[in-house]
Short mmCIF file of C-alpha atoms and ligand atoms in Angstrom, two decimals:
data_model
loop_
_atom_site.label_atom_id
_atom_site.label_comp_id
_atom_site.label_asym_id
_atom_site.label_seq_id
_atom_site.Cartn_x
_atom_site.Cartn_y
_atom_site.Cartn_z
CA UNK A 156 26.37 -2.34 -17.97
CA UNK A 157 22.49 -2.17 -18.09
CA UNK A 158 20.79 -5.24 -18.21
CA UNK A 159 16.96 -5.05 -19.13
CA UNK A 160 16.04 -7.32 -16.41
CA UNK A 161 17.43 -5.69 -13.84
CA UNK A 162 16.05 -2.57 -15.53
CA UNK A 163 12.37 -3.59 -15.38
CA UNK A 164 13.61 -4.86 -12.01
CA UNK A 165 14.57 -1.49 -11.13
CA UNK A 166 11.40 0.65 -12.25
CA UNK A 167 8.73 -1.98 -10.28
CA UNK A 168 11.10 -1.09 -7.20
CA UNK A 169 10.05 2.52 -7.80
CA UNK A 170 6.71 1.50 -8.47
CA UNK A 171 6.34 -0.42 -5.75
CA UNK A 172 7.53 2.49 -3.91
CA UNK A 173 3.97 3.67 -3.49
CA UNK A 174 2.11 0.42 -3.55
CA UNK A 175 1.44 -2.73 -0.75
CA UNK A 176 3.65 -5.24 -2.35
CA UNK A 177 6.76 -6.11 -0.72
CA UNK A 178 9.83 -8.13 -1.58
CA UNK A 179 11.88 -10.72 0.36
CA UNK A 180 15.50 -10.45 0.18
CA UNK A 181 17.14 -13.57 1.40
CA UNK A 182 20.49 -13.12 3.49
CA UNK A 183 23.50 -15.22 2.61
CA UNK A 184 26.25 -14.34 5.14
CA UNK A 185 29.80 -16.02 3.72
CA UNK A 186 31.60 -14.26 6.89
CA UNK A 187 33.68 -16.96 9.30
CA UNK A 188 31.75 -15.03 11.77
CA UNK A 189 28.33 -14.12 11.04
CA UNK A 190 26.19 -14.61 13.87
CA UNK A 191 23.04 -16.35 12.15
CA UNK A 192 24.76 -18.90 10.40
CA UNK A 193 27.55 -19.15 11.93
CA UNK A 194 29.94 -19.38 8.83
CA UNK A 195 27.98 -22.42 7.15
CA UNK A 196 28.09 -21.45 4.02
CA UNK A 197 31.50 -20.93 3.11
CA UNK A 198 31.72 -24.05 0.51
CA UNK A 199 30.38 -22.92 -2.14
CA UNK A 200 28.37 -25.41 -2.73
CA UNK A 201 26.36 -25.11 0.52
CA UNK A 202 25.52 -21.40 -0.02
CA UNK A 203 24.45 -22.37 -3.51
CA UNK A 204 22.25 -24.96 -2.35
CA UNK A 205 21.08 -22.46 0.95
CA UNK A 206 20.05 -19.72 -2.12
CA UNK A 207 18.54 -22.87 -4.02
CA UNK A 208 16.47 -22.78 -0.58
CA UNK A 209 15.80 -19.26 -0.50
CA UNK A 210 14.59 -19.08 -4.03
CA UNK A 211 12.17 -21.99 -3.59
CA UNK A 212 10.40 -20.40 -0.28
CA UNK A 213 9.82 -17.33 -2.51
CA UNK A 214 13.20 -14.90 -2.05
CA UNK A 215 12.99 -12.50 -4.86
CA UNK A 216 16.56 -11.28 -3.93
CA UNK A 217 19.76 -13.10 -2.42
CA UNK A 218 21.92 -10.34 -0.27
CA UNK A 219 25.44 -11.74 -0.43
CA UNK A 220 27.63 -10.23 2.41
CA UNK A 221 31.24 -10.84 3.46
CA UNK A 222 32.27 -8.26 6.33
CA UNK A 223 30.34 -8.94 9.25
CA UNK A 224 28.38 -5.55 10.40
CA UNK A 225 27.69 -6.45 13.60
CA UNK A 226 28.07 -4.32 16.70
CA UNK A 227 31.89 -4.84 17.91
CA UNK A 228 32.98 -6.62 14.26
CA UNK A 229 36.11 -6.12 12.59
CA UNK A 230 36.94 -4.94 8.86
CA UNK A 231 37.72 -7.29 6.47
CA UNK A 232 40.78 -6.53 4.11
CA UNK A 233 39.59 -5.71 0.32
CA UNK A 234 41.31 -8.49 -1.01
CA UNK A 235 39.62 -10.61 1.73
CA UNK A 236 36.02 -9.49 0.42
CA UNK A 237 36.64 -9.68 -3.04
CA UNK A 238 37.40 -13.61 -2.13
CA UNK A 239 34.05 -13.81 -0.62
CA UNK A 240 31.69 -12.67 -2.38
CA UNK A 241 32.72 -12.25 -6.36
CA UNK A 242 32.66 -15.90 -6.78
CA UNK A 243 29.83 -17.16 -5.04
CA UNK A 244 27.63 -13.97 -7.00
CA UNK A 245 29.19 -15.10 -10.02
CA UNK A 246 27.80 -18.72 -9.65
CA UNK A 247 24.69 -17.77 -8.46
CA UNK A 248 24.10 -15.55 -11.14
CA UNK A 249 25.00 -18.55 -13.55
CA UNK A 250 22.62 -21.26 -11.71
CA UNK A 251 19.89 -18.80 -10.64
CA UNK A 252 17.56 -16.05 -12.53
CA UNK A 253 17.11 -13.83 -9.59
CA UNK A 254 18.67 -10.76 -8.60
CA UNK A 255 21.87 -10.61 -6.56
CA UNK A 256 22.54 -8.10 -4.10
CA UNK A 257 26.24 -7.26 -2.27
CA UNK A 258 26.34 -5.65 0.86
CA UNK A 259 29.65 -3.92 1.02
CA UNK A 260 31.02 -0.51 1.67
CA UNK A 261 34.39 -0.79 -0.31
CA UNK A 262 34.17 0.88 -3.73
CA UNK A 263 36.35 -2.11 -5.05
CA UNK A 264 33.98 -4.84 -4.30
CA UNK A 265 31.01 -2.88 -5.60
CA UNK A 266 32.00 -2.63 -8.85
CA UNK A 267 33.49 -6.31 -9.02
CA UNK A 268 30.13 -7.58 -7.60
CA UNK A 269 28.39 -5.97 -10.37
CA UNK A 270 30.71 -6.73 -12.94
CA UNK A 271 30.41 -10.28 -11.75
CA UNK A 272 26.39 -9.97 -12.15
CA UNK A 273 25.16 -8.23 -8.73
CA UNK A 274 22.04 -5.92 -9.35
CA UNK A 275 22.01 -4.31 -6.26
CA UNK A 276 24.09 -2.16 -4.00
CA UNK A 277 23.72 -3.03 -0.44
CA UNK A 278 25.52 -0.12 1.81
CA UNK A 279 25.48 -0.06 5.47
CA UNK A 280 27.59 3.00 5.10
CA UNK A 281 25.12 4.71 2.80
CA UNK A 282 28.03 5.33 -0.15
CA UNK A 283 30.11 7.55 2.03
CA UNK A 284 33.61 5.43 2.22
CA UNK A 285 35.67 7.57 -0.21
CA UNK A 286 35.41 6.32 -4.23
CA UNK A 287 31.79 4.66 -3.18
CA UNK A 288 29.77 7.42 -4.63
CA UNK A 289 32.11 7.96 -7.92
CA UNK A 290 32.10 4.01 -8.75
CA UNK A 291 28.16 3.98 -8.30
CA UNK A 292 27.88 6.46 -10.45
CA UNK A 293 29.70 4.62 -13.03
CA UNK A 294 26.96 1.72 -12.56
CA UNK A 295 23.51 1.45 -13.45
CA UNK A 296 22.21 -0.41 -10.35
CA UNK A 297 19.95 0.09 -7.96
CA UNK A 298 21.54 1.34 -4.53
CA UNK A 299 20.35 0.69 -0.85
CA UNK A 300 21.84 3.92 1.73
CA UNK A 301 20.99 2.17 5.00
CA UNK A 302 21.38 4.96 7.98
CA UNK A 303 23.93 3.99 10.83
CA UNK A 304 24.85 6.26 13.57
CA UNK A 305 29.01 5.70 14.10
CA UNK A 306 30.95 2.59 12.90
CA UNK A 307 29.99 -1.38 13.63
CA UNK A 308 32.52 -1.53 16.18
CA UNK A 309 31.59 1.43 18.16
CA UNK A 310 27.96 2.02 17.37
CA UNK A 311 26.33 0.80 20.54
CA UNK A 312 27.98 2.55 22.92
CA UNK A 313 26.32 5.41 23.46
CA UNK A 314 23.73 6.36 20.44
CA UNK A 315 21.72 9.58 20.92
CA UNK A 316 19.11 11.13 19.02
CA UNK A 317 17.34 14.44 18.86
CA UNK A 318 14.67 12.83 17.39
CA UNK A 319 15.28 9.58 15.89
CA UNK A 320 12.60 9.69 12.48
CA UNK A 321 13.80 13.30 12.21
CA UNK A 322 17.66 12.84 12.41
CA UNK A 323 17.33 9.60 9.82
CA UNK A 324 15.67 12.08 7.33
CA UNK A 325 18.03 14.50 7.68
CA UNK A 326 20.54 12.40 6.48
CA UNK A 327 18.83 10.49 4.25
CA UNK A 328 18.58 14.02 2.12
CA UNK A 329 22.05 14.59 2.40
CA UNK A 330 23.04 11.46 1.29
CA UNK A 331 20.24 11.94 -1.61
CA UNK A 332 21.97 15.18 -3.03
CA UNK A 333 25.47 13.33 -2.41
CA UNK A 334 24.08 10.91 -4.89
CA UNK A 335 22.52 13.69 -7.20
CA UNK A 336 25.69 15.59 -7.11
CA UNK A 337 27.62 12.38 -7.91
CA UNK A 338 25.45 11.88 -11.12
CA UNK A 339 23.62 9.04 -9.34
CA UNK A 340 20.06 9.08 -9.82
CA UNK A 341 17.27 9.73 -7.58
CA UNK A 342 15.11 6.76 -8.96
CA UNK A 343 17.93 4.32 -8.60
CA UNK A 344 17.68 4.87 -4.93
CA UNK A 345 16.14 2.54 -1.98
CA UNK A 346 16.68 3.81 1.90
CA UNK A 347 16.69 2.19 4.76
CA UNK A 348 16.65 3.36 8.50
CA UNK A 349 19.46 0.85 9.63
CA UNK A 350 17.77 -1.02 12.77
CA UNK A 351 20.20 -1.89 15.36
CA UNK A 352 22.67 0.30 13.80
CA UNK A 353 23.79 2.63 16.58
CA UNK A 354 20.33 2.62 17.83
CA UNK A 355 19.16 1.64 21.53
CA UNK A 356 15.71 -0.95 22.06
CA UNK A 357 13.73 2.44 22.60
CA UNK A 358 15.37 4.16 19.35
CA UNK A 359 14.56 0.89 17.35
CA UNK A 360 11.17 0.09 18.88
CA UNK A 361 10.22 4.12 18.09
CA UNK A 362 11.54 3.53 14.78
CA UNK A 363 9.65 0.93 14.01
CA UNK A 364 6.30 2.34 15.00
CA UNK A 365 6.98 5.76 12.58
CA UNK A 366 8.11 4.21 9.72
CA UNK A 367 5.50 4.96 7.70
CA UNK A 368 7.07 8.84 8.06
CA UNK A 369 9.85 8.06 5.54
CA UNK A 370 7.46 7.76 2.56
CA UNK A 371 7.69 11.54 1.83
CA UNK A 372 10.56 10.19 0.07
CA UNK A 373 8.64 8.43 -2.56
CA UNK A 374 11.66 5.89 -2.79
CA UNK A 375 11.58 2.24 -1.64
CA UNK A 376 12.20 1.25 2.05
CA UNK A 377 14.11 -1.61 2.98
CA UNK A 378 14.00 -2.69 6.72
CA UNK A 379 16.50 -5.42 8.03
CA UNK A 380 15.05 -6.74 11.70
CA UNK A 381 15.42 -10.32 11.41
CA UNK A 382 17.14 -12.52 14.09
CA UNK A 383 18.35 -8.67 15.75
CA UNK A 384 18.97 -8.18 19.20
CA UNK A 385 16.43 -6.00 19.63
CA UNK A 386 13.80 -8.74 18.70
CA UNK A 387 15.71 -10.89 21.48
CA UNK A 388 15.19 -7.97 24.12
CA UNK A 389 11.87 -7.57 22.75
CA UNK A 390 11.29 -11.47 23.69
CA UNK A 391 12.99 -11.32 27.14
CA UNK A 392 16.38 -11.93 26.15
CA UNK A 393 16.15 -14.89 23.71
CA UNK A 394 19.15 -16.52 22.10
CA UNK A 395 19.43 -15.93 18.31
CA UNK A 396 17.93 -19.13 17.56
CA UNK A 397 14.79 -18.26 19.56
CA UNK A 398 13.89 -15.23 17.32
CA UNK A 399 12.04 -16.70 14.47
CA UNK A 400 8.52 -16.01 15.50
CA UNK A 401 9.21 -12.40 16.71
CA UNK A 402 11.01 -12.19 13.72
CA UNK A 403 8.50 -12.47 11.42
CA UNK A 404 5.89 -10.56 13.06
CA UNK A 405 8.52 -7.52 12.93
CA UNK A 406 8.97 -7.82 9.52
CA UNK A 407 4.84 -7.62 9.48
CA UNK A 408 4.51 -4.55 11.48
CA UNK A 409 7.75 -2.91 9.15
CA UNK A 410 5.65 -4.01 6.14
CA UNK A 411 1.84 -2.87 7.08
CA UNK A 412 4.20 0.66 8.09
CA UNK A 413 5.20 0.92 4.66
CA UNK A 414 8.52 -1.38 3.81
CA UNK A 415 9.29 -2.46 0.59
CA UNK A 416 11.62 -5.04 0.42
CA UNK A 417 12.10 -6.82 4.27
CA UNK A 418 16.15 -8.31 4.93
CA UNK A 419 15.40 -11.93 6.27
CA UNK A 420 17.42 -15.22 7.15
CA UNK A 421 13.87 -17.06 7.60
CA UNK A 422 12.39 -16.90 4.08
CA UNK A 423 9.93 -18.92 3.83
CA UNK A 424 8.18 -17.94 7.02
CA UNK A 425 8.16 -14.38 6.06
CA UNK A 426 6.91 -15.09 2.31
CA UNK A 427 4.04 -16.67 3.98
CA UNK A 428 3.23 -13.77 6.74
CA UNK A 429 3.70 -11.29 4.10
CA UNK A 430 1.23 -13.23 1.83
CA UNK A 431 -1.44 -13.28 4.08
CA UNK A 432 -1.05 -9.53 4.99
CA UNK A 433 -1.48 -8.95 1.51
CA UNK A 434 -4.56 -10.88 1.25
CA UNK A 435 -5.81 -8.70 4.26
CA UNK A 436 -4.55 -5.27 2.64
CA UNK A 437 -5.77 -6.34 -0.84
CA UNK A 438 -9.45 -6.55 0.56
CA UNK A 439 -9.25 -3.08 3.14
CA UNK A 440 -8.30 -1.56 -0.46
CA UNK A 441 -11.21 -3.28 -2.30
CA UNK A 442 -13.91 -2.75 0.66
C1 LIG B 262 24.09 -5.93 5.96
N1 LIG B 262 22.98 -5.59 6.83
C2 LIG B 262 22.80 -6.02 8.11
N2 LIG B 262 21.68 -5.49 8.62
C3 LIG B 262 21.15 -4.72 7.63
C4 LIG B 262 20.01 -3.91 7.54
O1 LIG B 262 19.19 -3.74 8.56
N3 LIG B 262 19.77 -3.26 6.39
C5 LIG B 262 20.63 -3.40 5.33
N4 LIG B 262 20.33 -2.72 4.20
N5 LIG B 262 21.73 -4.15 5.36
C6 LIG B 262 21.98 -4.79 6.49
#
């Protein structure tokens, strides 16, 4: 199953790992539900033309997701998923030279993402549904173990923390010697602290201003804030469709604290923040 691209893909992650540049990974939600788009993109011709989008405002990956994870959301049936998402990465893998991502739990959609040309694991649940570690190991594919405290429809209700940067590395080890253990490599691994995942507006905000502290990892760090609620608290309560602006200048402050790849609806805004943080970064490093 190794493709080269997605291996040269896969060692600039790691590289990247320890340098300024960061990547934009575009969202495409084909959930009846999901609360940015509102379920828009369910012809497939729509969500093609919304990656078509996404690639021209600078995406350099497309996250495909069919199971809402939003606090209080349901689970989708396998079968259900499988619908979702295996076609739509199929044709966008046909139409498009970028890589595809699928954010799902379920070993069975995994592996029929990548067989269907997805070059990136996207797991909320960090690999531990039972089968998700053995079919990853199977694969060649970069993996994202995003931290969430509890399950989507439960998380919010009463998260606690002994201390939040501390308890997130704790279990980002353990789930980095499940992996090991499993026969899934180290390098092939990308972590993410999981904002709004069974996390209050203090845990999050906290977490955002430490999260520099999870590059004693040495592995890439992907940060999802866009269009959350806790930019809308942040912003005195604004609707989803107020968050843009606040937004992007999360996405900013999660970048200059060391994120590596930032989870976005709003590409094109971001691609041009990020740019111009670069530009600022690129001459500190020079001067
Ligand atoms: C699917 N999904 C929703 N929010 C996310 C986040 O913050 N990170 C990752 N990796 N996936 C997410």
């Amino acid at each position: 199953m190794l493709n080269p691209r997605l291996f040269f893909w896969q060692r600039k992650m790691v590289w990247q790992a320890n340098k300024s540049s960061i990547q934009v990974m575009g969202i495409l939600n084909i959930t009846p539900d999901s609360f940015s788009d509102g379920g828009r993109f369910q012809g497939s011709e729509a969500a093609l033309r919304h990656v078509e989008q996404m690639l021209a405002e600078g995406a350099d990956i497309v996250d495909v997701g069919g199971e809402s994870t939003r606090p209080g959301s349901e689970q989708v049936p396998v079968q259900a998923e499988l619908e979702r998402v295996v076609p739509i990465i199929a044709a966008i893998r046909e139409r498009f030279d970028t890589v595809v991502s699928v954010d799902t739990s379920k070993p069975e959609v995994m592996l029929a993402a990548v067989e269907a040309g997805a070059g990136l694991v996207n797991d909320v649940c960090a690999l531990r549904e039972p089968g998700a570690l053995e079919i990853c190991a199977r694969m060649s594919v970069p993996i994202c173990l995003m931290h969430m405290q509890g399950q989507p429809r439960t998380m919010q209700r009463a998260p606690h923390y002994e201390d939040i940067v501390g308890d997130i590395s704790c279990f980002f080890s353990e789930r980095i010697v499940a992996c090991e253990q499993a026969g899934i490599a180290r390098d092939r691994l990308i972590l993410d602290p999981g904002f709004g995942f069974g996390k209050t507006l203090q845990h999050n905000v906290n977490l955002l201003s430490r999260l520099d502290e999870f590059s004693v990892f040495g592995l890439p760090i992907l940060v999802g804030v866009s269009r959350k609620s806790m930019i809308g608290a942040l912003l005195g309560g604004r609707p989803v469709d107020g968050r843009l602006h606040g937004s992007v200048a999360a996405g900013v402050i999660a970048a200059m604290k060391g994120a590596n790849i930032l989870r976005v609806h709003d590409v094109g805004a971001t691609v041009d923040a990020v740019k111009l943080m670069n530009a600022v970064m690129n001459e500190e490093q020079r001067g």
